Short mmCIF file of C-alpha atoms in Angstrom, two decimals:
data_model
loop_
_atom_site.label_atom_id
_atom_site.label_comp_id
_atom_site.label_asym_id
_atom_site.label_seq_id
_atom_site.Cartn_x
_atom_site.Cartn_y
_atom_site.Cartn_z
CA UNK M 47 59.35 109.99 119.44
CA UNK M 48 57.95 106.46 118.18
CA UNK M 49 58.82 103.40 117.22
CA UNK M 50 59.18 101.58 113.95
CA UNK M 51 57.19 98.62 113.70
CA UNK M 52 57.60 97.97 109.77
CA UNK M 53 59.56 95.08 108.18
CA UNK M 54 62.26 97.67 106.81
CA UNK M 55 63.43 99.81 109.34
CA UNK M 56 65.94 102.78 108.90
CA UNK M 57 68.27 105.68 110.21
CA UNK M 58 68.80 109.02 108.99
CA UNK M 59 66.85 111.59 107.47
CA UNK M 60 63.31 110.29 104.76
CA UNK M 61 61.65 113.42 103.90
CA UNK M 62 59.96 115.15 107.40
CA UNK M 63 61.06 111.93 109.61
CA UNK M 64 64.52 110.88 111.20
CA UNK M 65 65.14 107.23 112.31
CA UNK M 66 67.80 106.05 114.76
CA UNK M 67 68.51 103.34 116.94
CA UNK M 68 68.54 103.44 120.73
CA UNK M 69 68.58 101.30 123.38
CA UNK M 70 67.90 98.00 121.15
CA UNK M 71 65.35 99.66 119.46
CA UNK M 72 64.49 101.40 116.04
CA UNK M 73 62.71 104.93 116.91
CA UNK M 74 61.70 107.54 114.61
CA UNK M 75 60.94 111.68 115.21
CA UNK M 76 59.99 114.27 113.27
CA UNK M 77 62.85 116.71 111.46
CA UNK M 78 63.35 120.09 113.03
CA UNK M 79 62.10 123.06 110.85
CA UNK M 80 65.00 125.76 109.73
CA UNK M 81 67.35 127.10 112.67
CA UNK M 82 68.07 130.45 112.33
CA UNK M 83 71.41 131.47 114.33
CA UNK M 84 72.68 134.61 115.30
CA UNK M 85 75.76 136.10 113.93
CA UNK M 86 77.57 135.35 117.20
CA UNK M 87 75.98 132.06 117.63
CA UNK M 88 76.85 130.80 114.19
CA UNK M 89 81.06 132.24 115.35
CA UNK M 90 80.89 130.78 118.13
CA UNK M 91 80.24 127.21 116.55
CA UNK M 92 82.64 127.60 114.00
CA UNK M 93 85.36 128.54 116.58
CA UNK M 94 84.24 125.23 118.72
CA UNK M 95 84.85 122.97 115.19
CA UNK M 96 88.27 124.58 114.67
CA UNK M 97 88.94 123.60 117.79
CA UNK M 98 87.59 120.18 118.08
CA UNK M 99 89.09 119.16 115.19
CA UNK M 100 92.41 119.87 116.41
CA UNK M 101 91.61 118.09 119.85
CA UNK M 102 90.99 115.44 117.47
CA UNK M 103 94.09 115.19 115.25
CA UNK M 104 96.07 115.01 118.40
CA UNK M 105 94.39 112.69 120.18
CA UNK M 106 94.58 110.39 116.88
CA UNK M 107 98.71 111.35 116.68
CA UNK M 108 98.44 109.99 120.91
CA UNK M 109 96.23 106.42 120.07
CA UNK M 110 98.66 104.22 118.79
CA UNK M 111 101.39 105.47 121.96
CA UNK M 112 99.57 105.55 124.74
CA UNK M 113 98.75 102.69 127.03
CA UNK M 114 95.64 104.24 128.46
CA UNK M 115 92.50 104.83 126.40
CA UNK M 116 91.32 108.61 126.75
CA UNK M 117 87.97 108.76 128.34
CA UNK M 118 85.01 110.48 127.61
CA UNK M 119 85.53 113.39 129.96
CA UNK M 120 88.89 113.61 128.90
CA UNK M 121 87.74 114.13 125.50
CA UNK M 122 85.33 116.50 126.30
CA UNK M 123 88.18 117.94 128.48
CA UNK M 124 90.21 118.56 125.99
CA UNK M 125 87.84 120.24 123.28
CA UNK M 126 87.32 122.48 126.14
CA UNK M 127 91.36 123.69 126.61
CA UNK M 128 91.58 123.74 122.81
CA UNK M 129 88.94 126.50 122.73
CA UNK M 130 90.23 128.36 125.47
CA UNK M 131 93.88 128.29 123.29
CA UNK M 132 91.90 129.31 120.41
CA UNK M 133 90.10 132.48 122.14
CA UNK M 134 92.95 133.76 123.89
CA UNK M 135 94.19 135.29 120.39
CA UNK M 136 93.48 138.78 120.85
CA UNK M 137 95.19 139.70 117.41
CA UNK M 138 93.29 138.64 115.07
CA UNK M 139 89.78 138.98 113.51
CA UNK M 140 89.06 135.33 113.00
CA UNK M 141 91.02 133.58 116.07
CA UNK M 142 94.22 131.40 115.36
CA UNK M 143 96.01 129.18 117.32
CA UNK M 144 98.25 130.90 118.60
CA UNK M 145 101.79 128.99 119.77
CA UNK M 146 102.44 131.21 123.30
CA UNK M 147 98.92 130.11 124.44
CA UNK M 148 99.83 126.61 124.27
CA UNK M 149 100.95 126.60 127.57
CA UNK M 150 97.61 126.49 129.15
CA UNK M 151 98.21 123.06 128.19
CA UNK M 152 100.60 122.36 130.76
CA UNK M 153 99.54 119.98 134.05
CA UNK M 154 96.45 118.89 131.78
CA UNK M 155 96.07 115.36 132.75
CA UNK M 156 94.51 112.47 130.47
CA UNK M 157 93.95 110.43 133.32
CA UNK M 158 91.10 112.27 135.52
CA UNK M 159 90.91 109.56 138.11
CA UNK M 160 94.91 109.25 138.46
CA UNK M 161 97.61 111.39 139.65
CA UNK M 162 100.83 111.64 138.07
CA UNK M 163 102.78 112.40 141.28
CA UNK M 164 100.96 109.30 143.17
CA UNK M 165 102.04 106.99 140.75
CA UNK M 166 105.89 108.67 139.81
CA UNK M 167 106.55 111.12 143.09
CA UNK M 168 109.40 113.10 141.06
CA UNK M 169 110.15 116.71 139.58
CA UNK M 170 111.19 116.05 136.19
CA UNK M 171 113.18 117.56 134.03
CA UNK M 172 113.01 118.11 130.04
CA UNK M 173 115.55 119.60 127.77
CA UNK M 174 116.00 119.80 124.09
CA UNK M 175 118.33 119.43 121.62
CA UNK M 176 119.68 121.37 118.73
CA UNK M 177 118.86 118.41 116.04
CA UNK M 178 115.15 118.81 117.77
CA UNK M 179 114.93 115.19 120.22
CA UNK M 180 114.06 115.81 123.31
CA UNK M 181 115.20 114.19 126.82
CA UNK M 182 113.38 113.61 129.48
CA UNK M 183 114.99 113.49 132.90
CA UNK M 184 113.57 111.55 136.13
CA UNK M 185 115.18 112.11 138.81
CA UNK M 186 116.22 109.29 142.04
CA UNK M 187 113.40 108.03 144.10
CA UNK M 188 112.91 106.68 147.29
CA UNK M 189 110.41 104.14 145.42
CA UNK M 190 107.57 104.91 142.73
CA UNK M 191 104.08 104.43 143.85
CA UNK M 192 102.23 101.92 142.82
CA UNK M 193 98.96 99.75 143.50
CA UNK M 194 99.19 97.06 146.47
CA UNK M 195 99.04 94.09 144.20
CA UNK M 196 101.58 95.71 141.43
CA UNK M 197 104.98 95.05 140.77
CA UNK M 198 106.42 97.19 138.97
CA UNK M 199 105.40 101.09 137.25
CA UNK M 200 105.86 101.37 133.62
CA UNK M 201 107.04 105.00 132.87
CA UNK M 202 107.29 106.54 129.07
CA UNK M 203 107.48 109.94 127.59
CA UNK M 204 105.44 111.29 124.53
CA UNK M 205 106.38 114.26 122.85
CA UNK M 206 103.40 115.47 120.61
CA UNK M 207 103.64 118.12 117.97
CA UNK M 208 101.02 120.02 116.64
CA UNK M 209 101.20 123.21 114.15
CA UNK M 210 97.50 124.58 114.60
CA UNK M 211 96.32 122.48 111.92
CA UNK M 212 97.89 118.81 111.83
CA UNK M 213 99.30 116.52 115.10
CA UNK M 214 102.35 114.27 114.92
CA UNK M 215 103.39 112.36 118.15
CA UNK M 216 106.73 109.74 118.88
CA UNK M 217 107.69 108.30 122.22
CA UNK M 218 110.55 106.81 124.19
CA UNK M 219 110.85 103.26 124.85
CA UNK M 220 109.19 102.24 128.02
CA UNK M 221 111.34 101.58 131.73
CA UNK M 222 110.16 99.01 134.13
CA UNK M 223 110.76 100.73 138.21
CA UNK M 224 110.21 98.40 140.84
CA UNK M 225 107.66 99.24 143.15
CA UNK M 226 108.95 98.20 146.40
CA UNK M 227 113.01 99.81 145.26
CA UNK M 228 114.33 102.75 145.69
CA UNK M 229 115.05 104.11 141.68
CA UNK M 230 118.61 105.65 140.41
CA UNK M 231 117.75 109.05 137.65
CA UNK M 232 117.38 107.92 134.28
CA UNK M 233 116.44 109.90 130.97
CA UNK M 234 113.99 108.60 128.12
CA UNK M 235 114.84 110.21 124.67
CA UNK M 236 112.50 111.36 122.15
CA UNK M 237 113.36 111.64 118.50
CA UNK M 238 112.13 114.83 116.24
CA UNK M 239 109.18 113.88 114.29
CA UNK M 240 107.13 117.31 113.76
CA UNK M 241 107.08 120.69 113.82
CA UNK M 242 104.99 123.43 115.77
CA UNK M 243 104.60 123.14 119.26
CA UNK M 244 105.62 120.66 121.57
CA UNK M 245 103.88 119.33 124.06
CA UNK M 246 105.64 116.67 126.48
CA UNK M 247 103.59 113.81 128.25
CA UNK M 248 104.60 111.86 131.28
CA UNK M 249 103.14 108.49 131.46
CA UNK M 250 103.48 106.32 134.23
CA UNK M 251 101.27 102.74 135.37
CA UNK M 252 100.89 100.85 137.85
CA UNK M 253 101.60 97.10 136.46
CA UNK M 254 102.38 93.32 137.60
CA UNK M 255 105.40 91.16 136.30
CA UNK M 256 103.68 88.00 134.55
CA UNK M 257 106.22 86.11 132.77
CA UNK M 258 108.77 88.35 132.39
CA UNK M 259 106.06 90.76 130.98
CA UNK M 260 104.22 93.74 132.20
CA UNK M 261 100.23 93.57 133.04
CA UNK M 262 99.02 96.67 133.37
CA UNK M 263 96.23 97.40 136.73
CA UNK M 264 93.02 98.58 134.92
CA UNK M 265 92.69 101.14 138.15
CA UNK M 266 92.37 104.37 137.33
CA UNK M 267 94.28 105.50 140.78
CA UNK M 268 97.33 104.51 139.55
CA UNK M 269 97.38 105.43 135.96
CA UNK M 270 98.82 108.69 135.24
CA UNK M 271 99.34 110.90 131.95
CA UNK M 272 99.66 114.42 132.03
CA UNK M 273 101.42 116.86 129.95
CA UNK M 274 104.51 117.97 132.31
CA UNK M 275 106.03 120.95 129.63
CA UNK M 276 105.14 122.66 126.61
CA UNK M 277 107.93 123.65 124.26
CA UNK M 278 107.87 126.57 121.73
CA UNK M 279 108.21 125.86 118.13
CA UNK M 280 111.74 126.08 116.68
CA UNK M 281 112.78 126.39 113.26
CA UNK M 282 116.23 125.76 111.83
CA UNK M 283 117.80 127.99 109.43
CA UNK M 284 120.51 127.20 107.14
CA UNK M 285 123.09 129.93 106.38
CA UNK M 286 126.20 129.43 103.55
CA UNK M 287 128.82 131.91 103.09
CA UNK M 288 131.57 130.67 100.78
CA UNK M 289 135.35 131.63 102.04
CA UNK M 290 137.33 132.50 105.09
CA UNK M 291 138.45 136.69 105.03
CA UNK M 292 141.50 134.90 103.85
CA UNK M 293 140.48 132.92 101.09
CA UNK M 294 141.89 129.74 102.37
CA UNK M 295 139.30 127.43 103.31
CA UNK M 296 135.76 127.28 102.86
CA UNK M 297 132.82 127.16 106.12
CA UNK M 298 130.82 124.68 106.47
CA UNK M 299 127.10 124.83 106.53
CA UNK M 300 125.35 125.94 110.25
CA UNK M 301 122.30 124.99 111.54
CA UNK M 302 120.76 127.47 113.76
CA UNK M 303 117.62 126.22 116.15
CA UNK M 304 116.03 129.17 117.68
CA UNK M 305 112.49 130.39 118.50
CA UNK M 306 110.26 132.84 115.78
CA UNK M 307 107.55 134.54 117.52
CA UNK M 308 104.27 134.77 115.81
CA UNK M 309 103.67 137.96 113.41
CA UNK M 310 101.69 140.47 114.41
CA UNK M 311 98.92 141.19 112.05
#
């Protein structure tokens, strides 16, 4: 490693050298020479991209919804899980993503310093639809937990969809709880927007009332996220048939919502 003392300085490869810039300074190093990987090496880094770049397409589908920024373990986190789902396919030569194995997912937090039942001590429950939206149920509380100075505990679900390949997310609208009151049930409804599996997130913060608006406490004890259930795909199938036995009157078109299991190849 040295340092570039010339008038033009660069980064990235110039024939044998590499530049880059660390620490407020321009360094330069030598390339490395040919790698040579193993066949199992070279698989093994191919199934770690597959399954970083889904990590990544859902945490981009989560950005513009959640109110906490992932952090870097998190990331790193969830690269991890997402390879774990990926190598648990036992059917296939190159490894898919395969929808039952999504449910490692479930109780994986985004929030590694918080704790979901510290901040929202409740069970809840989540159901969905026919039409595909989803409800989330939280049940009555003695009263949410919440940082000393806060106010209040903003709570929102997430539902996040992902097919193996591409991510699509939509969320509730947010609830204000006071901290200091007990809190009557309440559900927060999510609308279809994606196929695949679904994975539901719970997100609750600790926050003070400032001007009739919420300020959310950058303290990491009392921000929660964490994926509470993970939903199977469904698929809806359309079926016509075009008279009653009796020739009278015609049926109207069903929608059917139920669960295909993956094929078996």
């Amino acid at each position: 490693m040295g340092k570039q003392t010339g008038i033009i300085k660069f980064t990235g490869k110039l024939g044998p050298l590499i530049g880059y810039y660390s620490g407020g300074e321009y360094l330069v190093r030598s390339a490395p020479g040919r790698i040579r990987q193993s066949p199992s090496t070279r698989l093994a880094g191919l199934q770690f991209g597959k399954a970083s770049a889904l990590a990544c397409s859902m945490r981009i589908a989560l950005r513009p919804l959640l109110h906490i920024l992932p952090h870097k373990d998190t990331i790193n986190a969830l690269n991890k899980k997402m390879l774990g789902i990926l190598r648990a396919d036992d059917l296939h030569r190159h490894k898919r993503f395969i929808p039952r194995h999504f449910s490692q997912l479930c109780t994986f937090s985004f929030t590694p310093g918080g704790s979901l039942m510290r901040t929202l001590p409740c069970h809840p429950d989540v159901s969905r639809h026919f039409d595909g939206s989803i409800e989330v149920h939280i049940p009555a509380m003695r009263a949410p937990g919440s940082h000393p100075s806060g106010t209040h505990v903003l709570v929102q679900a997430i539902a996040l969809w992902t097919n193996g390949v591409r991510s699509t997310a939509a969320s509730s609208e947010a609830v204000l709880l006071e901290a200091s009151q007990p809190s009557e049930a309440f559900t927060l409804k999510i609308e279809p927007n994606g196929e695949g599996v679904c994975c539901i997130l719970l997100e609750a913060i600790a926050c003070q009332l400032v001007n009739g608006k919420p300020l959310l406490l950058c303290d990491q004890r009392h921000m929660a996220c964490e994926v509470i259930a993970v939903l199977p795909p469904q698929r809806t199938h359309e079926t016509f048939t075009a008279v009653y036995p009796e020739g009278d009157a015609a049926l109207r078109k069903v929608g059917i919502v139920e669960y295909i299991p993956p094929k078996r190849e």
